[in-house]
Tab-separated table of C-alpha atoms and ligand atoms in Angstrom:
chain	number	residue	atom	x	y	z
A	1278	MET	CA	-7.961	-0.145	13.084
A	1279	THR	CA	-5.513	2.237	11.519
A	1280	GLY	CA	-2.226	2.205	9.668
A	1281	VAL	CA	-0.951	-0.655	7.563
A	1282	PHE	CA	-3.168	-3.295	9.215
A	1283	ARG	CA	-6.508	-1.685	8.396
A	1284	ASP	CA	-7.402	-4.140	5.587
A	1285	LEU	CA	-7.516	-7.156	7.902
A	1286	PRO	CA	-11.081	-7.368	9.172
A	1287	GLY	CA	-11.721	-9.844	12.002
A	1288	GLN	CA	-8.004	-10.646	12.502
A	1289	ASP	CA	-7.486	-8.796	15.784
A	1290	ALA	CA	-5.280	-11.478	17.382
A	1291	VAL	CA	-3.013	-11.669	14.336
A	1292	VAL	CA	-2.736	-7.894	14.108
A	1293	ALA	CA	-1.811	-7.637	17.805
A	1294	GLN	CA	0.896	-10.291	17.320
A	1295	LEU	CA	2.351	-8.554	14.254
A	1296	GLU	CA	2.286	-5.098	15.827
A	1297	LYS	CA	4.185	-6.441	18.824
A	1298	ALA	CA	6.760	-8.143	16.584
A	1299	ALA	CA	7.217	-4.989	14.503
A	1300	ALA	CA	7.887	-2.996	17.691
A	1301	ALA	CA	10.402	-5.640	18.818
A	1302	ALA	CA	12.064	-5.470	15.376
A	1303	SER	CA	12.387	-1.702	15.686
A	1304	ALA	CA	13.954	-2.124	19.117
A	1305	LEU	CA	16.500	-4.560	17.626
A	1306	LEU	CA	17.447	-1.967	15.013
A	1307	SER	CA	17.920	0.762	17.564
A	1308	GLY	CA	20.331	-1.433	19.514
A	1309	ALA	CA	18.139	-2.432	22.426
A	1310	ARG	CA	17.948	-6.222	22.767
A	1311	PRO	CA	14.908	-6.942	24.946
A	1312	SER	CA	14.535	-10.706	24.402
A	1313	GLY	CA	17.150	-12.698	22.558
A	1314	GLY	CA	18.751	-11.424	19.380
A	1315	ASP	CA	22.507	-11.231	19.003
A	1316	ARG	CA	24.893	-8.319	18.659
A	1317	GLY	CA	24.424	-7.987	14.914
A	1318	GLY	CA	20.794	-7.041	15.432
A	1319	ARG	CA	19.917	-10.544	14.254
A	1320	PRO	CA	16.422	-11.534	15.333
A	1321	PRO	CA	16.031	-14.511	17.686
A	1322	GLY	CA	14.704	-17.868	16.444
A	1323	PRO	CA	11.010	-18.763	16.225
A	1324	ALA	CA	10.896	-20.237	19.727
A	1325	GLN	CA	10.551	-16.955	21.638
A	1326	PRO	CA	6.969	-15.845	21.197
A	1327	GLY	CA	6.002	-12.195	21.076
A	1328	GLY	CA	9.297	-10.914	19.755
A	1329	MET	CA	10.788	-10.702	16.301
A	1330	THR	CA	12.070	-13.619	14.263
A	1331	HIS	CA	13.512	-13.920	10.766
A	1332	ALA	CA	11.127	-16.456	9.218
A	1333	TRP	CA	7.345	-16.263	9.266
A	1334	LEU	CA	4.672	-18.481	7.807
A	1335	PHE	CA	1.272	-16.902	7.140
A	1336	THR	CA	-1.496	-19.461	6.827
A	1337	GLY	CA	-5.252	-19.335	6.477
A	1338	PRO	CA	-8.011	-20.337	4.063
A	1339	PRO	CA	-8.200	-18.652	0.630
A	1340	GLY	CA	-9.291	-15.046	0.961
A	1341	SER	CA	-8.604	-14.786	4.695
A	1342	GLY	CA	-5.842	-12.349	3.801
A	1343	ARG	CA	-2.547	-14.221	4.261
A	1344	SER	CA	-0.720	-12.138	1.690
A	1345	VAL	CA	-2.460	-8.950	2.867
A	1346	ALA	CA	-1.248	-9.655	6.420
A	1347	ALA	CA	2.273	-10.455	5.199
A	1348	ARG	CA	2.354	-7.279	3.112
A	1349	ALA	CA	1.126	-5.185	6.054
A	1350	PHE	CA	3.784	-6.719	8.298
A	1351	ALA	CA	6.455	-5.953	5.681
A	1352	ALA	CA	5.240	-2.345	5.628
A	1353	ALA	CA	5.357	-2.159	9.435
A	1354	LEU	CA	8.929	-3.513	9.484
A	1355	LEU	CA	10.163	-1.113	6.810
A	1356	CYS	CA	8.305	2.002	7.986
A	1357	PRO	CA	10.357	4.376	10.178
A	1358	SER	CA	7.202	4.932	12.275
A	1359	GLY	CA	6.275	1.271	12.655
A	1360	GLY	CA	3.613	1.097	9.939
A	1361	CYS	CA	1.882	4.459	9.665
A	1362	GLY	CA	0.350	3.616	6.284
A	1363	GLU	CA	1.003	7.166	5.052
A	1364	CYS	CA	4.737	7.621	4.472
A	1365	PRO	CA	6.622	6.965	1.196
A	1366	SER	CA	8.002	3.684	2.568
A	1367	CYS	CA	4.500	2.372	3.370
A	1368	HIS	CA	3.189	3.464	-0.044
A	1369	GLN	CA	6.105	1.761	-1.796
A	1370	VAL	CA	5.444	-1.497	0.034
A	1371	PHE	CA	1.803	-1.492	-1.019
A	1372	ALA	CA	2.677	-0.535	-4.590
A	1373	GLY	CA	5.262	-3.332	-4.635
A	1374	THR	CA	8.093	-0.938	-5.505
A	1375	HIS	CA	10.024	-0.796	-2.224
A	1376	ALA	CA	13.736	-1.486	-2.827
A	1377	ASP	CA	14.007	-3.711	0.263
A	1378	LEU	CA	10.976	-5.844	-0.513
A	1379	LEU	CA	11.277	-8.834	-2.835
A	1380	LEU	CA	7.823	-9.988	-3.882
A	1381	VAL	CA	7.635	-13.556	-5.109
A	1382	ARG	CA	4.474	-14.806	-6.750
A	1383	PRO	CA	4.842	-18.152	-8.467
A	1384	GLU	CA	2.895	-17.787	-11.695
A	1385	GLY	CA	3.085	-21.333	-12.958
A	1386	LEU	CA	1.954	-24.458	-11.193
A	1387	SER	CA	5.274	-24.865	-9.428
A	1388	TYR	CA	8.314	-22.846	-8.358
A	1389	GLY	CA	11.648	-24.321	-9.371
A	1390	VAL	CA	15.030	-24.705	-7.770
A	1391	LYS	CA	16.838	-22.311	-10.119
A	1392	GLN	CA	14.378	-19.500	-9.351
A	1393	THR	CA	14.733	-20.221	-5.642
A	1394	ARG	CA	18.538	-20.106	-5.762
A	1395	ASP	CA	18.417	-16.726	-7.531
A	1396	LEU	CA	15.991	-15.534	-4.901
A	1397	VAL	CA	18.152	-16.728	-1.992
A	1398	LEU	CA	21.100	-14.882	-3.479
A	1399	ARG	CA	19.158	-11.644	-3.827
A	1400	ALA	CA	17.653	-12.038	-0.364
A	1401	ALA	CA	21.107	-12.122	1.220
A	1402	GLY	CA	21.779	-8.505	0.163
A	1403	LYS	CA	21.978	-5.606	2.610
A	1404	PRO	CA	18.822	-3.529	2.963
A	1405	THR	CA	19.263	-0.223	1.127
A	1406	GLY	CA	17.031	1.607	3.605
A	1407	GLY	CA	19.026	0.405	6.616
A	1408	ARG	CA	16.161	-1.584	8.137
A	1409	TRP	CA	15.314	-5.063	6.793
A	1410	GLN	CA	15.577	-6.958	3.538
A	1411	ILE	CA	12.210	-8.669	3.224
A	1412	VAL	CA	11.201	-11.543	0.991
A	1413	LEU	CA	7.448	-11.999	0.705
A	1414	PHE	CA	6.844	-15.406	-0.839
A	1415	GLU	CA	3.202	-15.982	-1.793
A	1416	ASP	CA	2.031	-19.551	-2.429
A	1417	ALA	CA	5.235	-20.965	-0.957
A	1418	ASP	CA	3.512	-24.361	-1.108
A	1419	ARG	CA	4.151	-24.338	-4.853
A	1420	CYS	CA	7.888	-24.862	-4.289
A	1421	THR	CA	9.194	-28.059	-5.798
A	1422	GLU	CA	11.025	-30.379	-3.405
A	1423	GLN	CA	14.451	-29.167	-4.562
A	1424	ALA	CA	13.300	-25.569	-4.357
A	1425	ALA	CA	12.155	-26.191	-0.779
A	1426	ASN	CA	15.621	-27.541	0.055
A	1427	ALA	CA	17.283	-24.437	-1.357
A	1428	LEU	CA	14.867	-22.311	0.652
A	1429	LEU	CA	15.506	-24.305	3.813
A	1430	LYS	CA	19.240	-23.549	3.657
A	1431	ALA	CA	18.522	-19.828	3.476
A	1432	ILE	CA	16.134	-19.990	6.407
A	1433	GLU	CA	18.513	-22.132	8.481
A	1434	GLU	CA	21.375	-19.698	8.052
A	1435	PRO	CA	19.679	-16.332	7.661
A	1436	ALA	CA	21.509	-13.191	6.648
A	1437	PRO	CA	21.412	-10.878	9.716
A	1438	ARG	CA	18.896	-8.429	8.292
A	1439	THR	CA	16.837	-10.682	6.045
A	1440	VAL	CA	13.243	-11.536	6.959
A	1441	TRP	CA	11.329	-14.296	5.140
A	1442	LEU	CA	7.540	-14.034	4.984
A	1443	LEU	CA	6.080	-17.212	3.487
A	1444	CYS	CA	2.388	-17.662	2.694
A	1445	ALA	CA	0.587	-20.997	2.285
A	1446	PRO	CA	-2.975	-22.297	2.823
A	1447	SER	CA	-1.898	-24.303	5.892
A	1448	ALA	CA	1.320	-25.115	7.754
A	1449	GLU	CA	1.022	-28.738	6.547
A	1450	ASP	CA	1.508	-27.504	2.967
A	1451	LEU	CA	5.200	-26.925	3.678
A	1452	VAL	CA	7.815	-29.528	4.494
A	1453	PRO	CA	8.227	-29.945	8.286
A	1454	THR	CA	11.856	-28.779	8.186
A	1455	ILE	CA	10.805	-25.349	6.877
A	1456	ARG	CA	7.647	-25.180	8.958
A	1457	SER	CA	9.536	-25.774	12.211
A	1458	ARG	CA	11.861	-22.845	11.522
A	1459	CYS	CA	9.039	-20.377	10.966
A	1460	ARG	CA	6.783	-18.533	13.384
A	1461	VAL	CA	3.312	-19.522	12.177
A	1462	VAL	CA	0.650	-16.821	11.898
A	1463	THR	CA	-2.834	-18.272	11.446
A	1464	LEU	CA	-5.543	-16.131	9.920
A	1465	VAL	CA	-9.189	-16.980	10.447
A	1466	VAL	CA	-12.153	-16.571	8.114
A	1467	PRO	CA	-13.554	-13.140	9.013
A	1468	SER	CA	-17.280	-12.751	9.661
A	1469	SER	CA	-19.472	-11.339	6.882
A	1470	GLU	CA	-20.151	-8.302	9.065
A	1471	ALA	CA	-16.430	-7.572	9.406
A	1472	VAL	CA	-15.910	-7.889	5.640
A	1473	ALA	CA	-18.946	-5.725	4.889
A	1474	ARG	CA	-17.602	-3.070	7.270
A	1475	VAL	CA	-14.420	-2.820	5.168
A	1476	LEU	CA	-16.416	-2.475	1.940
A	1477	ILE	CA	-18.574	0.232	3.489
A	1478	ASP	CA	-15.748	2.211	5.106
A	1479	ARG	CA	-13.032	1.828	2.495
A	1480	ASP	CA	-14.924	1.493	-0.780
A	1481	GLY	CA	-18.040	3.521	-0.012
A	1482	ILE	CA	-20.326	0.617	-0.890
A	1483	GLU	CA	-23.911	0.842	0.285
A	1484	PRO	CA	-24.474	-1.332	3.443
A	1485	ALA	CA	-27.067	-3.815	2.114
A	1486	LYS	CA	-25.056	-4.436	-1.044
A	1487	ALA	CA	-21.845	-4.754	0.974
A	1488	LEU	CA	-23.379	-7.357	3.293
A	1489	ALA	CA	-24.823	-9.407	0.400
A	1490	ALA	CA	-21.445	-9.389	-1.354
A	1491	ALA	CA	-19.641	-10.297	1.879
A	1492	ARG	CA	-21.992	-13.247	2.478
A	1493	ALA	CA	-21.627	-14.471	-1.098
A	1494	ALA	CA	-17.840	-14.244	-0.833
A	1495	GLN	CA	-17.753	-16.179	2.483
A	1496	GLY	CA	-15.196	-13.982	4.184
A	1497	HIS	CA	-13.018	-13.399	1.103
A	1498	VAL	CA	-12.480	-9.621	1.153
A	1499	GLY	CA	-11.082	-9.302	-2.384
A	1500	ARG	CA	-13.847	-11.374	-3.890
A	1501	ALA	CA	-16.545	-9.521	-1.926
A	1502	ARG	CA	-15.158	-6.233	-3.249
A	1503	ARG	CA	-15.174	-7.547	-6.840
A	1504	LEU	CA	-18.736	-8.833	-6.508
A	1505	ALA	CA	-19.892	-5.471	-5.191
A	1506	LEU	CA	-17.999	-3.308	-7.687
A	1507	ASP	CA	-17.499	-5.339	-10.868
A	1508	ALA	CA	-20.745	-5.980	-12.751
A	1509	SER	CA	-19.235	-8.727	-14.902
A	1510	ALA	CA	-18.030	-10.661	-11.834
A	1511	ALA	CA	-21.532	-10.433	-10.369
A	1512	LYS	CA	-23.022	-11.601	-13.667
A	1513	ARG	CA	-20.701	-14.607	-13.840
A	1514	ARG	CA	-21.718	-15.610	-10.327
A	1515	ALA	CA	-25.380	-15.295	-11.316
A	1516	ASP	CA	-24.695	-17.555	-14.332
A	1517	VAL	CA	-23.156	-20.202	-12.108
A	1518	LEU	CA	-26.048	-20.070	-9.661
A	1519	ARG	CA	-28.575	-20.599	-12.438
A	1520	VAL	CA	-27.188	-24.106	-12.943
A	1521	PRO	CA	-29.197	-25.815	-10.125
A	1522	ALA	CA	-32.481	-24.643	-11.618
A	1523	GLN	CA	-31.375	-25.613	-15.125
A	1524	VAL	CA	-30.315	-29.199	-14.600
A	1525	THR	CA	-33.757	-30.707	-14.954
A	1526	SER	CA	-32.955	-33.346	-17.588
A	1527	LEU	CA	-30.215	-34.556	-19.922
A	1528	GLY	CA	-30.318	-31.825	-22.586
A	1529	PRO	CA	-30.434	-28.801	-20.258
A	1530	ALA	CA	-27.804	-30.401	-18.008
A	1531	LEU	CA	-25.339	-30.705	-20.884
A	1532	SER	CA	-25.948	-27.151	-22.003
A	1533	ALA	CA	-25.540	-25.893	-18.410
A	1534	ALA	CA	-22.192	-27.723	-18.291
A	1535	ALA	CA	-21.057	-26.060	-21.508
A	1536	THR	CA	-22.057	-22.640	-20.194
A	1537	LEU	CA	-20.213	-23.240	-16.928
A	1538	VAL	CA	-16.967	-24.141	-18.682
A	1539	ARG	CA	-17.260	-21.309	-21.211
A	1540	THR	CA	-17.949	-18.713	-18.482
A	1541	ALA	CA	-14.882	-19.825	-16.524
A	1542	GLU	CA	-12.737	-19.703	-19.673
A	1543	GLU	CA	-13.924	-16.188	-20.493
A	1544	GLU	CA	-13.112	-14.981	-17.014
A	1545	ALA	CA	-9.684	-16.636	-17.093
A	1546	LYS	CA	-8.969	-15.080	-20.493
A	1547	ALA	CA	-9.893	-11.625	-19.217
A	1548	VAL	CA	-7.545	-12.067	-16.249
A	1549	THR	CA	-4.543	-13.365	-18.207
A	1550	GLU	CA	-4.822	-10.948	-21.140
A	1551	GLU	CA	-4.651	-8.071	-18.717
A	1552	LEU	CA	-1.317	-9.415	-17.439
A	1553	ASP	CA	0.284	-10.812	-20.618
A	1554	GLU	CA	0.611	-7.824	-22.916
A	1555	PRO	CA	2.212	-5.382	-20.419
A	1556	GLU	CA	4.798	-8.076	-19.599
A	1557	ARG	CA	5.689	-8.588	-23.269
A	1558	GLU	CA	5.837	-4.838	-23.748
A	1559	ALA	CA	8.183	-4.406	-20.759
A	1560	LEU	CA	10.454	-7.139	-22.102
A	1561	ARG	CA	10.626	-5.505	-25.556
A	1562	ARG	CA	11.517	-2.184	-23.946
A	1563	ALA	CA	14.168	-3.820	-21.771
A	1564	PHE	CA	15.850	-5.166	-24.906
A	1565	GLY	CA	15.717	-1.766	-26.577
A	1566	GLU	CA	13.354	-2.685	-29.387
A	1567	GLY	CA	12.927	0.204	-31.814
A	1568	SER	CA	16.349	1.678	-31.135
A	1569	SER	CA	19.265	1.339	-33.532
A	1570	GLY	CA	23.027	1.198	-33.280
A	1571	LYS	CA	25.808	-1.184	-32.506
A	1572	GLY	CA	24.819	-4.232	-30.525
A	1573	VAL	CA	21.085	-3.867	-31.136
A	1574	ALA	CA	20.972	-6.804	-33.558
A	1575	LYS	CA	22.754	-8.964	-30.987
A	1576	ALA	CA	20.383	-7.822	-28.223
A	1577	MET	CA	17.407	-8.657	-30.427
A	1578	ARG	CA	18.652	-12.219	-30.834
A	1579	GLY	CA	18.831	-12.465	-27.033
A	1580	MET	CA	15.290	-11.137	-26.824
A	1581	ALA	CA	13.870	-14.017	-28.876
A	1582	GLY	CA	15.002	-16.481	-26.191
A	1583	ALA	CA	13.761	-14.329	-23.320
A	1584	MET	CA	10.426	-13.832	-25.099
A	1585	LYS	CA	10.057	-17.594	-25.531
A	1586	ASP	CA	10.706	-18.074	-21.775
A	1587	LEU	CA	8.161	-15.393	-20.942
A	1588	GLU	CA	5.551	-16.935	-23.236
A	1589	ASP	CA	6.113	-20.360	-21.668
A	1590	ARG	CA	5.587	-18.860	-18.233
A	1591	GLN	CA	2.479	-17.033	-19.410
A	1592	LYS	CA	1.082	-20.238	-20.886
A	1593	SER	CA	1.631	-22.091	-17.641
A	1594	ARG	CA	-0.038	-19.242	-15.742
A	1595	ALA	CA	-3.013	-19.275	-18.161
A	1596	THR	CA	-3.512	-22.991	-17.444
A	1597	ARG	CA	-3.480	-22.334	-13.721
A	1598	VAL	CA	-5.863	-19.358	-13.912
A	1599	LYS	CA	-8.286	-21.373	-16.072
A	1600	ARG	CA	-8.257	-24.231	-13.562
A	1601	ASP	CA	-8.609	-21.913	-10.553
A	1602	THR	CA	-11.500	-20.020	-12.143
A	1603	LEU	CA	-13.461	-23.167	-12.918
A	1604	ASP	CA	-12.729	-24.454	-9.419
A	1605	GLN	CA	-14.051	-21.201	-7.958
A	1606	ALA	CA	-17.272	-21.631	-9.955
A	1607	LEU	CA	-17.633	-25.213	-8.682
A	1608	LEU	CA	-17.082	-24.076	-5.102
A	1609	GLU	CA	-19.812	-21.513	-5.528
A	1610	LEU	CA	-22.108	-24.201	-6.822
A	1611	ALA	CA	-21.233	-26.487	-3.886
A	1612	LEU	CA	-21.916	-23.633	-1.496
A	1613	PHE	CA	-25.334	-23.137	-3.083
A	1614	TYR	CA	-26.198	-26.784	-2.401
A	1615	ARG	CA	-24.751	-26.531	1.105
A	1616	ASP	CA	-27.185	-23.668	1.726
A	1617	ILE	CA	-30.000	-25.834	0.370
A	1618	LEU	CA	-28.984	-28.658	2.701
A	1619	MET	CA	-28.899	-26.282	5.697
A	1620	MET	CA	-32.386	-25.117	4.776
A	1621	GLN	CA	-33.660	-28.690	4.359
A	1622	VAL	CA	-32.382	-29.805	7.763
A	1623	GLY	CA	-33.408	-26.531	9.414
A	1624	ALA	CA	-29.882	-25.606	10.584
A	1625	GLN	CA	-29.399	-22.096	11.937
A	1626	VAL	CA	-26.372	-20.895	9.969
A	1627	GLU	CA	-25.634	-17.860	7.878
A	1628	LEU	CA	-26.542	-18.561	4.253
A	1629	ALA	CA	-24.310	-17.370	1.402
A	1630	ASN	CA	-27.202	-17.235	-1.041
A	1631	SER	CA	-30.574	-15.558	-0.996
A	1632	GLU	CA	-33.441	-17.609	0.445
A	1633	SER	CA	-35.672	-16.905	-2.544
A	1634	ASP	CA	-33.146	-18.605	-4.861
A	1635	LEU	CA	-32.739	-21.569	-2.542
A	1636	ARG	CA	-36.321	-22.310	-1.521
A	1637	PRO	CA	-37.737	-23.760	-4.778
A	1638	ILE	CA	-34.918	-26.318	-5.037
A	1639	ALA	CA	-34.858	-27.032	-1.308
A	1640	SER	CA	-38.553	-27.899	-1.283
A	1641	ALA	CA	-38.374	-29.998	-4.471
A	1642	SER	CA	-35.587	-32.300	-3.262
A	1643	THR	CA	-34.423	-34.293	-0.210
A	1644	PRO	CA	-31.326	-33.776	1.979
A	1645	GLU	CA	-30.026	-37.140	0.660
A	1646	SER	CA	-30.126	-35.989	-2.943
A	1647	THR	CA	-28.568	-32.642	-1.991
A	1648	LEU	CA	-25.686	-34.538	-0.375
A	1649	ARG	CA	-25.250	-36.648	-3.510
A	1650	ARG	CA	-25.145	-33.461	-5.561
A	1651	ILE	CA	-22.480	-31.915	-3.352
A	1652	GLN	CA	-20.458	-35.122	-3.698
A	1653	ALA	CA	-20.773	-34.965	-7.496
A	1654	ILE	CA	-19.377	-31.417	-7.463
A	1655	MET	CA	-16.494	-32.416	-5.199
A	1656	ARG	CA	-15.698	-35.413	-7.456
A	1657	CYS	CA	-15.543	-33.048	-10.416
A	1658	ARG	CA	-13.163	-30.755	-8.489
A	1659	GLU	CA	-10.903	-33.718	-7.821
A	1660	LEU	CA	-10.857	-34.744	-11.475
A	1661	LEU	CA	-9.874	-31.376	-12.900
A	1662	PRO	CA	-6.247	-31.269	-11.634
A	1663	LEU	CA	-5.759	-34.767	-13.117
A	1664	ASN	CA	-5.803	-33.407	-16.659
A	1665	VAL	CA	-9.287	-34.667	-17.408
A	1666	ALA	CA	-10.885	-32.580	-20.180
A	1667	PRO	CA	-12.813	-29.932	-18.173
A	1668	LEU	CA	-15.957	-30.174	-20.302
A	1669	LEU	CA	-16.154	-33.955	-19.843
A	1670	ALA	CA	-15.760	-33.714	-16.071
A	1671	VAL	CA	-18.320	-30.911	-15.791
A	1672	GLU	CA	-20.790	-32.752	-18.045
A	1673	GLU	CA	-20.565	-35.835	-15.856
A	1674	MET	CA	-21.194	-33.651	-12.822
A	1675	ALA	CA	-24.157	-31.888	-14.459
A	1676	LEU	CA	-25.723	-35.265	-15.277
A	1677	SER	CA	-25.356	-36.347	-11.633
A	1678	LEU	CA	-26.933	-33.047	-10.562
A	1679	SER	CA	-29.903	-33.643	-12.861
A	1680	GLU	CA	-30.385	-37.173	-11.488
A	1681	GLY	CA	-30.450	-35.799	-7.946
B	1417	ZN	ZN1	4.956	4.439	7.165
């Protein structure tokens, strides 16, 4: 696979659909109107399959590449050659700097109505490059109800050259009124072999290592790449997977719980710190900090308010990253026990973990206790979004794991 769609392993059907739509979009721009579409070059509604439409919903499990697919489609729509992957336009889309691409990534737990209204206003503008004005909205499921209503209006009455690309885990995560106005693109979980192939070809990772990382990441390309390339990510995973062997009795179980929570917090801190400081720096520069002259004092007073807003947003993002990181660790743990269960019942499925790690625990326990352990992990995952203190929830889980 070449061009802008090359980072979508195992998504051949989706890629074929998007390539066809991008060609239809190009035809609309050049004045030909093959199927539907009005005189203004406005794309037809979602009902006509195969062609172009102005609202798309990319769905698929975490890591399947919804936002990668949406980004590639945006590049194909904006590229004069239909998505070559080489030209300045394609590079700008992937760098997130293209003037006709609005990237929306909700950083807090929800996306509000005021932000959405601003976005709708900006989305209605004319494309500077003469092709399309594209809004790529990641995690569109985080819209509040009012925000979704504001969004619905924009999608119901689209500006002629505006294309909405929404991403969400599943179509059911959006209100039916929005869903029904979008063409739904469903990504599948790619096979480990397909993911490994990308790591080998694109990142130069050695085949055995690439396949192990791809299996551990269960089809999540970004995570597989991190596991193969980032030693600290691999170490954190190893720490999580030591838990099953550690939870032998009360004391070790509690200390395993503490380690689990601390590891997740460290990872979350590393992620957010990397983002926070450059944002604060950019804001200070925007307000002209360090310069002098008329109006600077007034600007500085304005900055205090903007800085407070930014810090509130960063705080809300930090909470989300912390929760997501711990959840990721719990999923890894659940997957470890799922592998154990598969081994215990003799099922022929691809295992995410190495057999030598699984065997001692598989032979020392029963499928029934493995199931109870998986349930304990899932219960803990359900408690965390309810504002239960993470350490308490994880301790309770670790105790259940030790009881078997
Ligand atoms: Zn291009």
